[in-house]
mmCIF file of C-alpha atoms and ligand atoms in Angstrom:
data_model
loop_
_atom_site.group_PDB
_atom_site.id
_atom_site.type_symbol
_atom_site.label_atom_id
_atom_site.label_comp_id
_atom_site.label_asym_id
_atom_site.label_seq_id
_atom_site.Cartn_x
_atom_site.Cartn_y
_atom_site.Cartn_z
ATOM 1 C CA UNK I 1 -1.225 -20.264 -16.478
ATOM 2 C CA UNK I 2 -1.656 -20.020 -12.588
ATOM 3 C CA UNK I 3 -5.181 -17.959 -11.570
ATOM 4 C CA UNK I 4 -4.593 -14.077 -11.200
ATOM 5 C CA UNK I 5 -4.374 -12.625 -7.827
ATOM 6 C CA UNK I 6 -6.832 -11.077 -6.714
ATOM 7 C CA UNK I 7 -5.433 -7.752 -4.580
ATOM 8 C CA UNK I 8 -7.148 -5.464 -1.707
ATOM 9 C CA UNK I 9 -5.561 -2.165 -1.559
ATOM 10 C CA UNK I 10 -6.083 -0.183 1.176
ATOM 11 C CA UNK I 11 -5.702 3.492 0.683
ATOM 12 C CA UNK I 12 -6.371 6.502 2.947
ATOM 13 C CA UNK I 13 -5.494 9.375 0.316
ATOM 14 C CA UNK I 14 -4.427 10.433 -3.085
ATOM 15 C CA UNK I 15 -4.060 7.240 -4.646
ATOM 16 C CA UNK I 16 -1.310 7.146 -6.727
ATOM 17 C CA UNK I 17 0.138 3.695 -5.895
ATOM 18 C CA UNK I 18 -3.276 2.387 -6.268
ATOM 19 C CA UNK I 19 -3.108 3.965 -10.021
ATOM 20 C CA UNK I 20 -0.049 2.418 -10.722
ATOM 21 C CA UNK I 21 -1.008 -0.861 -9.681
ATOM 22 C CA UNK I 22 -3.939 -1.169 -10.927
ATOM 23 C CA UNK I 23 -2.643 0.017 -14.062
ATOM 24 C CA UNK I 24 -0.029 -2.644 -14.095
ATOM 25 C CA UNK I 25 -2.987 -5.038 -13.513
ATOM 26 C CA UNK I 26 -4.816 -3.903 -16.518
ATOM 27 C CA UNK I 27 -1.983 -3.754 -18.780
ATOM 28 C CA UNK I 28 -1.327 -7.651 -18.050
ATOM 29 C CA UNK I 29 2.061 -6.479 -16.597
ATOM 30 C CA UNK I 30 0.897 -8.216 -13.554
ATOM 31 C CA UNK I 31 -0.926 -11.543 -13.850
ATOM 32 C CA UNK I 32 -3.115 -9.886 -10.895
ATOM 33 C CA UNK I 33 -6.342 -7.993 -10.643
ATOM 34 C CA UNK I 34 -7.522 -5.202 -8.310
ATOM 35 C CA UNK I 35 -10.082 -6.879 -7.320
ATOM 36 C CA UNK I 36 -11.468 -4.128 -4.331
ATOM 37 C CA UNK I 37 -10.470 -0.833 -2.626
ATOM 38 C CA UNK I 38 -10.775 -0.637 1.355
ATOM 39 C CA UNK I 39 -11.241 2.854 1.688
ATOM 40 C CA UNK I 40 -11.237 4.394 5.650
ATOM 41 C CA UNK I 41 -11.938 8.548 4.458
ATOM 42 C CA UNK I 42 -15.260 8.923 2.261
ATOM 43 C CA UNK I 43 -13.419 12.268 0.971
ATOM 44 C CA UNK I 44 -10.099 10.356 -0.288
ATOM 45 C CA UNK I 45 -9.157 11.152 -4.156
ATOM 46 C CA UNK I 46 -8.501 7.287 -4.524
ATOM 47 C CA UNK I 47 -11.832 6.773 -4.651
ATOM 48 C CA UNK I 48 -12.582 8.668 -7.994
ATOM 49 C CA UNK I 49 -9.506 7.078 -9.211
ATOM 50 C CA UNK I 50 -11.439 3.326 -8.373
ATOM 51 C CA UNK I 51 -14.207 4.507 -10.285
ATOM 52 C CA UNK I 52 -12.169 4.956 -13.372
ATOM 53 C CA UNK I 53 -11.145 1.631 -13.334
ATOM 54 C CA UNK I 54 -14.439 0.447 -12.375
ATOM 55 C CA UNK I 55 -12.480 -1.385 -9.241
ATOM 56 C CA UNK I 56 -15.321 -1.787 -6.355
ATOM 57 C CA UNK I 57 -14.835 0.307 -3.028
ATOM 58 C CA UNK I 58 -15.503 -0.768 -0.037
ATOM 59 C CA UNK I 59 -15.620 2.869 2.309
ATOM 60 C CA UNK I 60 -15.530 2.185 5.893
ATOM 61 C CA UNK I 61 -15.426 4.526 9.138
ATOM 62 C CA UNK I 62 -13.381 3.193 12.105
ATOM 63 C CA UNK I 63 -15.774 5.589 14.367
ATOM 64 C CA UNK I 64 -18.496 3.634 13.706
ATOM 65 C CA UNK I 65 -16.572 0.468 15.283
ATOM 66 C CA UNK I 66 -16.489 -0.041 18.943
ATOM 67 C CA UNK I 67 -12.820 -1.815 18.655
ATOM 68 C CA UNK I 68 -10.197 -2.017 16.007
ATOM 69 C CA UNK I 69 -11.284 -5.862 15.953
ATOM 70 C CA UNK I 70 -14.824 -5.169 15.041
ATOM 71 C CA UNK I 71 -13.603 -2.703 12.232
ATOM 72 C CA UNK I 72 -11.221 -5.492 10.940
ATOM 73 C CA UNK I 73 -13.984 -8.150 11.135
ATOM 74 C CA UNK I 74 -15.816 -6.253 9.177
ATOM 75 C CA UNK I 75 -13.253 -5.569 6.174
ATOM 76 C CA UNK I 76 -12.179 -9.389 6.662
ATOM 77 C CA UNK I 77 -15.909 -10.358 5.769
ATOM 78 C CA UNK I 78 -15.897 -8.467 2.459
ATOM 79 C CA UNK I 79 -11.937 -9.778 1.989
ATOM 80 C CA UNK I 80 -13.318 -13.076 2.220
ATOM 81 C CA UNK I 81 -16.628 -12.148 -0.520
ATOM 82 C CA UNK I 82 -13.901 -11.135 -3.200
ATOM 83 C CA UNK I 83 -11.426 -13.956 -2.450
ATOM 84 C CA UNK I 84 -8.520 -11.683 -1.855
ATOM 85 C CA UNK I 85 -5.341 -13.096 -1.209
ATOM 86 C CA UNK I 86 -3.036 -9.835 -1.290
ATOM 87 C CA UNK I 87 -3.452 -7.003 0.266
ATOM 88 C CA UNK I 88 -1.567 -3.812 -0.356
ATOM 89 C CA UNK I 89 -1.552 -1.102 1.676
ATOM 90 C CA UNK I 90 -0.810 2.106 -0.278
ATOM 91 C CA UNK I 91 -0.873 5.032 1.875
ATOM 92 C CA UNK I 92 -3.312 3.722 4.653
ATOM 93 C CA UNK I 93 -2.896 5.960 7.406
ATOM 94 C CA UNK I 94 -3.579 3.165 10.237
ATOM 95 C CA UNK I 95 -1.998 0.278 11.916
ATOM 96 C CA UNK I 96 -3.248 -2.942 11.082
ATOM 97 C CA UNK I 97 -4.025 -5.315 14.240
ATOM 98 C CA UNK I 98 -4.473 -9.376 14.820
ATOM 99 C CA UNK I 99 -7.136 -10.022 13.314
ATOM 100 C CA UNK I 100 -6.384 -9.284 9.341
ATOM 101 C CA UNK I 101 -2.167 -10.178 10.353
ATOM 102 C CA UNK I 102 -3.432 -13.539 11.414
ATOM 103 C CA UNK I 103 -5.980 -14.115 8.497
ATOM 104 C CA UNK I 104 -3.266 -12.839 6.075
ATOM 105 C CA UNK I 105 -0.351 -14.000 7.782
ATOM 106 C CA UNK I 106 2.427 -13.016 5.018
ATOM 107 C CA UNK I 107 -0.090 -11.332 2.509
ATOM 108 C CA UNK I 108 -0.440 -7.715 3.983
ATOM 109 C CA UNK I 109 2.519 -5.489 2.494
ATOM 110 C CA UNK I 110 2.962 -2.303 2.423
ATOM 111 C CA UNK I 111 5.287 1.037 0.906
ATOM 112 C CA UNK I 112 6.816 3.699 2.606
ATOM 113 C CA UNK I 113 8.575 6.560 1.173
ATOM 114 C CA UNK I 114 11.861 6.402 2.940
ATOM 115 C CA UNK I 115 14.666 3.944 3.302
ATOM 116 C CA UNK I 116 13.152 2.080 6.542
ATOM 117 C CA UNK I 117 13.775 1.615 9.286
ATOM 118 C CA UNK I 118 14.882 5.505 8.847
ATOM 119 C CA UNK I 119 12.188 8.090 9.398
ATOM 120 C CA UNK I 120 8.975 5.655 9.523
ATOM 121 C CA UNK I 121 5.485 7.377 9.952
ATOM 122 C CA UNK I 122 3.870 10.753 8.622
ATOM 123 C CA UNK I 123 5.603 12.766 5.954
ATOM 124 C CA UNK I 124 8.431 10.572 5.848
ATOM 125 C CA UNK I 125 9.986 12.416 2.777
ATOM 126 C CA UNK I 126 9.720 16.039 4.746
ATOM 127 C CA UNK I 127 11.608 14.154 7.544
ATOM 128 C CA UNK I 128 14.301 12.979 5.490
ATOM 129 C CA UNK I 129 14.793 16.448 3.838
ATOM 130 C CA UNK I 130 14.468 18.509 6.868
ATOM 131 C CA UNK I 131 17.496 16.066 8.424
ATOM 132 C CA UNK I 132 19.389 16.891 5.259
ATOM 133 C CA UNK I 133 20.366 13.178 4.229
ATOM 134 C CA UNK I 134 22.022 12.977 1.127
ATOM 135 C CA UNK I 135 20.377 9.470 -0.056
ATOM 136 C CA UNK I 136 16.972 8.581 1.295
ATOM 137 C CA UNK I 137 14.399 6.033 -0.987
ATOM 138 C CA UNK I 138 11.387 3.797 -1.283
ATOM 139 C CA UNK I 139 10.951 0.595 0.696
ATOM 140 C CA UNK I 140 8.193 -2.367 0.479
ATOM 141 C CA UNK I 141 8.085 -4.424 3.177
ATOM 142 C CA UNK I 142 5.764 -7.143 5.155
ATOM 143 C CA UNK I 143 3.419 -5.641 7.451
ATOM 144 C CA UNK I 144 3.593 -6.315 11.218
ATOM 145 C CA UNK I 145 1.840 -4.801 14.419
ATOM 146 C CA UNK I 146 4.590 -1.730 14.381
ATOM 147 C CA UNK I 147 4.088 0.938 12.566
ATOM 148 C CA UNK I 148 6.174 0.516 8.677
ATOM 149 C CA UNK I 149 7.538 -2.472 10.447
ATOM 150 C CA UNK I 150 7.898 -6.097 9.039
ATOM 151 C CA UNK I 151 10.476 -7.462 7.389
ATOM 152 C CA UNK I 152 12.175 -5.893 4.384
ATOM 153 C CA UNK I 153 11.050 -6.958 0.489
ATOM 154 C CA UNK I 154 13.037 -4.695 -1.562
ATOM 155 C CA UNK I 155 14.325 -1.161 -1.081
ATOM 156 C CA UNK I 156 15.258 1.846 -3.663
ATOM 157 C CA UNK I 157 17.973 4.396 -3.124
ATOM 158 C CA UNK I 158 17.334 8.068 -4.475
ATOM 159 C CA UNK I 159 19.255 10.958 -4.135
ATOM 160 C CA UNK I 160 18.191 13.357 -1.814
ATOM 161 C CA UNK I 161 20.865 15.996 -3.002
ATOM 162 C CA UNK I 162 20.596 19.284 -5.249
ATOM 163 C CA UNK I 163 16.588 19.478 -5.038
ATOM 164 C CA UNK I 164 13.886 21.324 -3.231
ATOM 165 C CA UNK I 165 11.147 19.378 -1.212
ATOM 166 C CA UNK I 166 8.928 19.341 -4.125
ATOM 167 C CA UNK I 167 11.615 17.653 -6.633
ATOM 168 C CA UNK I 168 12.330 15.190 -3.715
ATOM 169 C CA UNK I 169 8.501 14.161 -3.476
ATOM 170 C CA UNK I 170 8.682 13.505 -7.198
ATOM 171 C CA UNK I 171 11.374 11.747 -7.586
ATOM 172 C CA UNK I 172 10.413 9.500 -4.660
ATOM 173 C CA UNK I 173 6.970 8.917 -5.696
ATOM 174 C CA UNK I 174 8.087 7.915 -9.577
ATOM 175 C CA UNK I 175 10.167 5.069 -7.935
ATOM 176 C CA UNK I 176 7.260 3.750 -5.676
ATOM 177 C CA UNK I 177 5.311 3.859 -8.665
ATOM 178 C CA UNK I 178 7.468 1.295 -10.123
ATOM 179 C CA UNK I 179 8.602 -0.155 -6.987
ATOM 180 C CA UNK I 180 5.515 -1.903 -6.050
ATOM 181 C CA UNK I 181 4.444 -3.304 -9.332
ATOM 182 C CA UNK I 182 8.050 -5.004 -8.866
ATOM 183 C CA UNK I 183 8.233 -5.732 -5.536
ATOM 184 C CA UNK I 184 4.009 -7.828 -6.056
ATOM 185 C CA UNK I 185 5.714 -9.707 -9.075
ATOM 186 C CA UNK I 186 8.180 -10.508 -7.240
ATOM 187 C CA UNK I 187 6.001 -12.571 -4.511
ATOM 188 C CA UNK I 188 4.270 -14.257 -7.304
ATOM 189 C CA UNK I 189 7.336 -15.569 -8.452
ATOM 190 C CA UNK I 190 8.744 -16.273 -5.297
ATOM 191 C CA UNK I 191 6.498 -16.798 -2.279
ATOM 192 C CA UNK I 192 3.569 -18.102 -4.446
ATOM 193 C CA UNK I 193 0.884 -16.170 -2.833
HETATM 194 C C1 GAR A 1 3.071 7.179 -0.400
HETATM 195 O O1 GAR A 1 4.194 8.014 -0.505
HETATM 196 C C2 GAR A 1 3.321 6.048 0.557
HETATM 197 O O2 GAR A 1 4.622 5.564 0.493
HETATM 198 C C3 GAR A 1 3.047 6.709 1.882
HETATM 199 O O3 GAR A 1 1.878 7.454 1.647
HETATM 200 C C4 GAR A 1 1.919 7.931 0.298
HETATM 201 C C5 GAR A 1 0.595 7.640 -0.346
HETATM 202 O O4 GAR A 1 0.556 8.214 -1.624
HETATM 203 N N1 GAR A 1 2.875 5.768 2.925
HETATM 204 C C6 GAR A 1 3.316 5.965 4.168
HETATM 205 O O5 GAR A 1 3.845 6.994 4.543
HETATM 206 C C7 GAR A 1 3.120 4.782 5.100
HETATM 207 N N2 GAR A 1 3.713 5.045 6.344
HETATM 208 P P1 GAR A 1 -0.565 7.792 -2.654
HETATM 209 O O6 GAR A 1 -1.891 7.927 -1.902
HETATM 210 O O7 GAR A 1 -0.462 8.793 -3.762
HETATM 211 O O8 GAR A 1 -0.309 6.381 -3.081
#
């Protein structure tokens, strides 16, 4: 049997997609392990959800960082320490730069809550609603310079029709939740991380 992965997740928030993968991990329905959290907001909910899986956390504070490429040397250092060779950002509320894109050329991925490259950045799913499209969805993609840009992995329609904001959130978050479990097995099978 090939060695597990060993995933980063970076995570700025709630958490959930780190949950669900790292429950995937530890149900052996990924041949992966959570290895660390990169955590940028002390206050984030993720980071009581790491403790229950006893998954080490690695908090860091951009403002303490002169550049972006200090602040990336940095998390690359403690990338390197825990041999990481996928990272997943779930809900990391920055853009990543050259210095982890060229380290992890092809490893960085990342979800977004809409069907890209409609309504990228902040509250995608309020966008989406507020324009009144009928289908929106999930898509996981390869992370580039842009912000949610990078080539396409796999993408998720859901119906955006007959449902309040709230119902729309749900249902968009339950496919994520699945989404990315699918969309990391799916570059162990075929891109052999
Ligand atoms: C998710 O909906 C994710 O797709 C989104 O942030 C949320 C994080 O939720 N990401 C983006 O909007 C990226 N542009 P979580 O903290 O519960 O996983």
């Amino acid at each position: 049997m090939t060695p597990k992965n060993q995933i980063a997740i970076f995570a700025s928030g709630n958490g959930s997609n780190f949950e669900a993968i790292a429950h995937a991990c530890a149900e052996n329905r990924l041949n992966a392990k959570v290895a660390l959290l990169v955590c940028d907001n002390p206050d984030a909910f993720v980071v009581q959800r790491a403790k229950k899986f006893d998954i080490p956390v690695f908090e860091i504070q951009p403002k303490n960082y002169t550049t972006k490429a200090d602040y990336e040397t940095e998390i690359m250092q403690i990338l390197k320490k825990y041999n990481i060779d996928l990272i997943c950002l779930a809900g990391y509320m920055r853009l990543v730069s050259d210095v982890l894109l060229n380290e992890y050329e092809g490893k960085i991925i990342n979800i977004h809550p809409s069907l890209l490259p409609a309504f990228k950045g902040l509250n995608a799913i309020q966008q989406a609603f507020e324009y009144g499209v009928k289908l929106t969805g999930v898509t996981t993609h390869f992370v580039d310079k842009t912000m949610d840009g990078g080539k396409i992995i796999e993408q998720v329609a859901v119906s955006a029709e007959n449902c309040t904001l709230e119902e729309l959130e749900t249902r968009i978050h339950a496919v994520e939740h699945e989404l990315y479990v699918n969309t990391i097995h799916k570059l162990q099978t075929h891109y052999q991380l």
